[in-house]
Every structure is written in C-alpha cells, then in structure tokens.
Amino acid sequence: MSQPDPRPEPGPDAGIDDIQSDIAETRKELGETVEALSAKMDVKQRTKDKAAETKDAVVDKAHAVQHATLDDGRAKVTVPAATLVVAGTAVLVWFLWRRRR
C-alpha cells in the first residue's frame, strides 16, 4: 500500500501551536484511515452496494434494449414470433414426452 507524500514533522524548535496542529492533523488522518478500513471490512454492506450497482446496470441495459426494439419496426414482429417459437417448442417437447410414456 503506497502512502501519500509525508508531511514534514515539526522540528525541534517548533512551538506548541505547531505541535498541536500536527497532532490534530495526525488524528484526522488516522480517523480517515480507520473509517476506510472499517468500510472495507463491512462485507455485508459492500455486497448490498454491488448488488444495487449491478441491478441498476441491468435495468439501464434493459431499458436501452427495450427502446431499441420499440424504435425498430422489426422488433414488433420479432417478439411475437419468438413467443410462438418457444410455445411451439414446448408443445413439441410435451408431445414427444407424452408419446414415449
């Protein structure tokens, strides 16, 4: 893990204000690091976030496909034709299965 450019430490002749501001900055950085590690360790939340992200991507893609098929004249014929093919295949499979029994 790479660290950001380190800030200079207060020198030996630094005043109390310099040291206190350095301590405050160090505490702030430590808090951010702990928060980042805590978020990384929360597997349940990360899973929920990834699932929501994937769902949004699928919904967006579905809307894009739906609009593309509705805008195209062929799609209005393709969808019912595909439905008929699936239904016909199901009837054929059922007929063959029933015939073997």
Short mmCIF file of N, CA and C in Angstrom, two decimals:
data_model
loop_
_atom_site.label_atom_id
_atom_site.label_comp_id
_atom_site.label_asym_id
_atom_site.label_seq_id
_atom_site.Cartn_x
_atom_site.Cartn_y
_atom_site.Cartn_z
N MET A 1 0.85 -1.16 0.00
CA MET A 1 0.00 0.00 0.00
C MET A 1 0.89 1.22 0.00
N SER A 2 0.68 2.10 -0.93
CA SER A 2 1.52 3.29 -1.01
C SER A 2 0.95 4.38 -0.11
N GLN A 3 1.83 5.10 0.48
CA GLN A 3 1.43 6.17 1.36
C GLN A 3 1.55 7.49 0.61
N PRO A 4 0.69 8.45 0.96
CA PRO A 4 0.81 9.75 0.32
C PRO A 4 2.10 10.43 0.78
N ASP A 5 2.44 11.50 0.09
CA ASP A 5 3.65 12.22 0.46
C ASP A 5 3.57 12.62 1.93
N PRO A 6 4.56 12.20 2.71
CA PRO A 6 4.50 12.54 4.13
C PRO A 6 4.69 14.04 4.33
N ARG A 7 3.96 14.56 5.28
CA ARG A 7 4.11 15.98 5.58
C ARG A 7 5.29 16.13 6.54
N PRO A 8 5.93 17.24 6.52
CA PRO A 8 7.11 17.39 7.39
C PRO A 8 6.72 17.42 8.86
N GLU A 9 7.53 16.76 9.65
CA GLU A 9 7.32 16.76 11.11
C GLU A 9 7.76 18.10 11.66
N PRO A 10 7.18 18.52 12.77
CA PRO A 10 7.65 19.76 13.38
C PRO A 10 9.09 19.56 13.87
N GLY A 11 9.87 20.55 13.65
CA GLY A 11 11.28 20.47 14.04
C GLY A 11 11.47 20.62 15.55
N PRO A 12 12.72 20.51 15.99
CA PRO A 12 12.99 20.61 17.43
C PRO A 12 12.70 22.00 17.99
N ASP A 13 12.69 22.99 17.14
CA ASP A 13 12.42 24.34 17.62
C ASP A 13 10.97 24.75 17.37
N ALA A 14 10.08 23.77 17.09
CA ALA A 14 8.68 24.05 16.81
C ALA A 14 7.97 24.51 18.08
N GLY A 15 7.02 25.38 17.90
CA GLY A 15 6.25 25.89 19.03
C GLY A 15 5.11 24.94 19.38
N ILE A 16 4.43 25.27 20.45
CA ILE A 16 3.33 24.44 20.94
C ILE A 16 2.20 24.40 19.89
N ASP A 17 1.94 25.52 19.25
CA ASP A 17 0.88 25.56 18.24
C ASP A 17 1.19 24.65 17.06
N ASP A 18 2.45 24.61 16.64
CA ASP A 18 2.85 23.73 15.54
C ASP A 18 2.67 22.27 15.92
N ILE A 19 3.06 21.93 17.12
CA ILE A 19 2.94 20.54 17.58
C ILE A 19 1.47 20.15 17.71
N GLN A 20 0.65 21.03 18.26
CA GLN A 20 -0.78 20.73 18.42
C GLN A 20 -1.47 20.60 17.06
N SER A 21 -1.12 21.44 16.10
CA SER A 21 -1.73 21.32 14.77
C SER A 21 -1.27 20.03 14.09
N ASP A 22 -0.02 19.62 14.34
CA ASP A 22 0.48 18.36 13.79
C ASP A 22 -0.28 17.19 14.40
N ILE A 23 -0.54 17.25 15.70
CA ILE A 23 -1.29 16.18 16.38
C ILE A 23 -2.71 16.13 15.83
N ALA A 24 -3.34 17.29 15.65
CA ALA A 24 -4.71 17.32 15.12
C ALA A 24 -4.76 16.74 13.71
N GLU A 25 -3.78 17.07 12.88
CA GLU A 25 -3.74 16.54 11.52
C GLU A 25 -3.53 15.03 11.52
N THR A 26 -2.65 14.56 12.42
CA THR A 26 -2.40 13.13 12.53
C THR A 26 -3.67 12.40 12.97
N ARG A 27 -4.41 12.95 13.92
CA ARG A 27 -5.66 12.33 14.37
C ARG A 27 -6.68 12.29 13.24
N LYS A 28 -6.75 13.35 12.47
CA LYS A 28 -7.67 13.40 11.33
C LYS A 28 -7.33 12.31 10.32
N GLU A 29 -6.06 12.19 9.98
CA GLU A 29 -5.63 11.16 9.02
C GLU A 29 -5.89 9.76 9.57
N LEU A 30 -5.65 9.56 10.85
CA LEU A 30 -5.88 8.26 11.47
C LEU A 30 -7.37 7.92 11.44
N GLY A 31 -8.22 8.91 11.71
CA GLY A 31 -9.67 8.69 11.66
C GLY A 31 -10.13 8.31 10.27
N GLU A 32 -9.59 8.97 9.26
CA GLU A 32 -9.96 8.65 7.87
C GLU A 32 -9.50 7.24 7.50
N THR A 33 -8.31 6.87 7.97
CA THR A 33 -7.79 5.53 7.69
C THR A 33 -8.65 4.47 8.36
N VAL A 34 -9.02 4.69 9.61
CA VAL A 34 -9.86 3.73 10.33
C VAL A 34 -11.23 3.61 9.64
N GLU A 35 -11.77 4.73 9.21
CA GLU A 35 -13.07 4.72 8.53
C GLU A 35 -12.99 3.95 7.21
N ALA A 36 -11.91 4.14 6.47
CA ALA A 36 -11.74 3.43 5.20
C ALA A 36 -11.59 1.92 5.43
N LEU A 37 -10.82 1.55 6.44
CA LEU A 37 -10.65 0.13 6.75
C LEU A 37 -11.95 -0.48 7.24
N SER A 38 -12.69 0.27 8.01
CA SER A 38 -13.97 -0.20 8.52
C SER A 38 -14.94 -0.44 7.38
N ALA A 39 -14.96 0.46 6.41
CA ALA A 39 -15.84 0.29 5.25
C ALA A 39 -15.42 -0.91 4.43
N LYS A 40 -14.13 -1.15 4.32
CA LYS A 40 -13.63 -2.31 3.56
C LYS A 40 -14.00 -3.62 4.25
N MET A 41 -14.06 -3.62 5.55
CA MET A 41 -14.35 -4.84 6.29
C MET A 41 -15.85 -5.14 6.36
N ASP A 42 -16.69 -4.19 6.00
CA ASP A 42 -18.14 -4.39 6.05
C ASP A 42 -18.59 -5.10 4.77
N VAL A 43 -18.43 -6.41 4.78
CA VAL A 43 -18.72 -7.22 3.60
C VAL A 43 -20.21 -7.17 3.24
N LYS A 44 -21.05 -7.19 4.25
CA LYS A 44 -22.49 -7.18 4.00
C LYS A 44 -22.90 -5.91 3.24
N GLN A 45 -22.41 -4.77 3.67
CA GLN A 45 -22.76 -3.51 3.01
C GLN A 45 -22.14 -3.45 1.61
N ARG A 46 -20.91 -3.93 1.48
CA ARG A 46 -20.28 -3.93 0.16
C ARG A 46 -21.05 -4.81 -0.81
N THR A 47 -21.57 -5.93 -0.32
CA THR A 47 -22.36 -6.83 -1.15
C THR A 47 -23.66 -6.15 -1.58
N LYS A 48 -24.31 -5.48 -0.63
CA LYS A 48 -25.54 -4.76 -0.97
C LYS A 48 -25.27 -3.67 -2.00
N ASP A 49 -24.17 -2.95 -1.82
CA ASP A 49 -23.82 -1.89 -2.77
C ASP A 49 -23.57 -2.46 -4.16
N LYS A 50 -22.84 -3.57 -4.22
CA LYS A 50 -22.54 -4.19 -5.51
C LYS A 50 -23.81 -4.72 -6.17
N ALA A 51 -24.71 -5.30 -5.36
CA ALA A 51 -25.97 -5.81 -5.90
C ALA A 51 -26.81 -4.66 -6.46
N ALA A 52 -26.86 -3.55 -5.74
CA ALA A 52 -27.63 -2.40 -6.22
C ALA A 52 -27.01 -1.83 -7.49
N GLU A 53 -25.70 -1.79 -7.53
CA GLU A 53 -25.00 -1.29 -8.71
C GLU A 53 -25.27 -2.18 -9.92
N THR A 54 -25.23 -3.49 -9.71
CA THR A 54 -25.49 -4.45 -10.79
C THR A 54 -26.94 -4.35 -11.26
N LYS A 55 -27.86 -4.22 -10.29
CA LYS A 55 -29.28 -4.09 -10.63
C LYS A 55 -29.51 -2.85 -11.49
N ASP A 56 -28.91 -1.74 -11.09
CA ASP A 56 -29.06 -0.51 -11.86
C ASP A 56 -28.51 -0.67 -13.29
N ALA A 57 -27.38 -1.36 -13.40
CA ALA A 57 -26.79 -1.57 -14.72
C ALA A 57 -27.70 -2.44 -15.59
N VAL A 58 -28.29 -3.48 -15.00
CA VAL A 58 -29.18 -4.36 -15.75
C VAL A 58 -30.44 -3.62 -16.17
N VAL A 59 -30.99 -2.82 -15.26
CA VAL A 59 -32.20 -2.05 -15.58
C VAL A 59 -31.91 -1.06 -16.71
N ASP A 60 -30.78 -0.39 -16.62
CA ASP A 60 -30.41 0.55 -17.68
C ASP A 60 -30.27 -0.15 -19.03
N LYS A 61 -29.62 -1.31 -19.00
CA LYS A 61 -29.43 -2.07 -20.24
C LYS A 61 -30.78 -2.55 -20.78
N ALA A 62 -31.67 -2.99 -19.89
CA ALA A 62 -32.99 -3.46 -20.32
C ALA A 62 -33.79 -2.33 -20.96
N HIS A 63 -33.70 -1.15 -20.35
CA HIS A 63 -34.41 -0.01 -20.93
C HIS A 63 -33.82 0.35 -22.30
N ALA A 64 -32.52 0.29 -22.41
CA ALA A 64 -31.88 0.60 -23.69
C ALA A 64 -32.32 -0.40 -24.76
N VAL A 65 -32.36 -1.67 -24.42
CA VAL A 65 -32.78 -2.70 -25.37
C VAL A 65 -34.25 -2.53 -25.72
N GLN A 66 -35.07 -2.23 -24.71
CA GLN A 66 -36.50 -2.04 -24.94
C GLN A 66 -36.74 -0.88 -25.90
N HIS A 67 -36.05 0.22 -25.69
CA HIS A 67 -36.23 1.36 -26.56
C HIS A 67 -35.70 1.07 -27.97
N ALA A 68 -34.62 0.32 -28.05
CA ALA A 68 -34.07 -0.03 -29.35
C ALA A 68 -35.03 -0.93 -30.11
N THR A 69 -35.66 -1.88 -29.39
CA THR A 69 -36.58 -2.79 -30.08
C THR A 69 -37.89 -2.11 -30.43
N LEU A 70 -38.33 -1.18 -29.61
CA LEU A 70 -39.58 -0.49 -29.92
C LEU A 70 -39.40 0.51 -31.05
N ASP A 71 -38.21 1.08 -31.17
CA ASP A 71 -37.94 2.04 -32.23
C ASP A 71 -37.75 1.34 -33.58
N ASP A 72 -37.35 0.09 -33.54
CA ASP A 72 -37.10 -0.67 -34.76
C ASP A 72 -38.40 -1.38 -35.16
N GLY A 73 -38.81 -1.27 -36.41
CA GLY A 73 -40.05 -1.87 -36.88
C GLY A 73 -40.03 -3.38 -36.82
N ARG A 74 -38.85 -3.98 -36.99
CA ARG A 74 -38.76 -5.44 -36.98
C ARG A 74 -39.07 -6.02 -35.62
N ALA A 75 -38.81 -5.30 -34.56
CA ALA A 75 -38.96 -5.84 -33.22
C ALA A 75 -40.41 -6.15 -32.90
N LYS A 76 -41.33 -5.40 -33.48
CA LYS A 76 -42.73 -5.65 -33.21
C LYS A 76 -43.16 -7.00 -33.76
N VAL A 77 -42.51 -7.47 -34.78
CA VAL A 77 -42.80 -8.78 -35.35
C VAL A 77 -41.94 -9.85 -34.68
N THR A 78 -40.73 -9.50 -34.30
CA THR A 78 -39.78 -10.47 -33.74
C THR A 78 -40.25 -11.02 -32.40
N VAL A 79 -40.77 -10.18 -31.54
CA VAL A 79 -41.17 -10.63 -30.21
C VAL A 79 -42.31 -11.65 -30.28
N PRO A 80 -43.39 -11.39 -31.00
CA PRO A 80 -44.44 -12.42 -31.10
C PRO A 80 -43.94 -13.68 -31.81
N ALA A 81 -43.09 -13.52 -32.80
CA ALA A 81 -42.56 -14.69 -33.50
C ALA A 81 -41.72 -15.54 -32.55
N ALA A 82 -40.91 -14.89 -31.75
CA ALA A 82 -40.10 -15.63 -30.78
C ALA A 82 -40.99 -16.34 -29.76
N THR A 83 -42.07 -15.69 -29.36
CA THR A 83 -43.01 -16.31 -28.42
C THR A 83 -43.64 -17.55 -29.04
N LEU A 84 -44.01 -17.45 -30.31
CA LEU A 84 -44.59 -18.61 -31.00
C LEU A 84 -43.59 -19.75 -31.12
N VAL A 85 -42.34 -19.43 -31.39
CA VAL A 85 -41.30 -20.47 -31.50
C VAL A 85 -41.13 -21.17 -30.15
N VAL A 86 -41.07 -20.42 -29.08
CA VAL A 86 -40.91 -21.01 -27.75
C VAL A 86 -42.13 -21.86 -27.41
N ALA A 87 -43.31 -21.35 -27.67
CA ALA A 87 -44.53 -22.11 -27.37
C ALA A 87 -44.59 -23.38 -28.23
N GLY A 88 -44.25 -23.26 -29.51
CA GLY A 88 -44.24 -24.44 -30.37
C GLY A 88 -43.25 -25.49 -29.92
N THR A 89 -42.09 -25.05 -29.48
CA THR A 89 -41.08 -25.98 -28.97
C THR A 89 -41.58 -26.67 -27.71
N ALA A 90 -42.24 -25.92 -26.84
CA ALA A 90 -42.78 -26.51 -25.62
C ALA A 90 -43.84 -27.55 -25.94
N VAL A 91 -44.72 -27.27 -26.91
CA VAL A 91 -45.75 -28.23 -27.30
C VAL A 91 -45.10 -29.47 -27.92
N LEU A 92 -44.10 -29.30 -28.75
CA LEU A 92 -43.41 -30.42 -29.37
C LEU A 92 -42.74 -31.30 -28.32
N VAL A 93 -42.07 -30.70 -27.35
CA VAL A 93 -41.42 -31.46 -26.28
C VAL A 93 -42.48 -32.20 -25.48
N TRP A 94 -43.58 -31.55 -25.17
CA TRP A 94 -44.64 -32.20 -24.41
C TRP A 94 -45.22 -33.38 -25.19
N PHE A 95 -45.44 -33.18 -26.49
CA PHE A 95 -45.98 -34.25 -27.31
C PHE A 95 -45.04 -35.45 -27.37
N LEU A 96 -43.74 -35.19 -27.57
CA LEU A 96 -42.77 -36.28 -27.63
C LEU A 96 -42.65 -36.98 -26.28
N TRP A 97 -42.70 -36.23 -25.24
CA TRP A 97 -42.59 -36.83 -23.88
C TRP A 97 -43.80 -37.70 -23.60
N ARG A 98 -44.98 -37.22 -23.98
CA ARG A 98 -46.21 -37.97 -23.73
C ARG A 98 -46.25 -39.23 -24.60
N ARG A 99 -45.72 -39.14 -25.79
CA ARG A 99 -45.72 -40.28 -26.72
C ARG A 99 -44.83 -41.42 -26.21
N ARG A 100 -43.72 -41.07 -25.55
CA ARG A 100 -42.81 -42.10 -25.02
C ARG A 100 -43.35 -42.80 -23.79
N ARG A 101 -44.29 -42.22 -23.14
CA ARG A 101 -44.84 -42.83 -21.92
C ARG A 101 -45.84 -43.84 -22.23
#
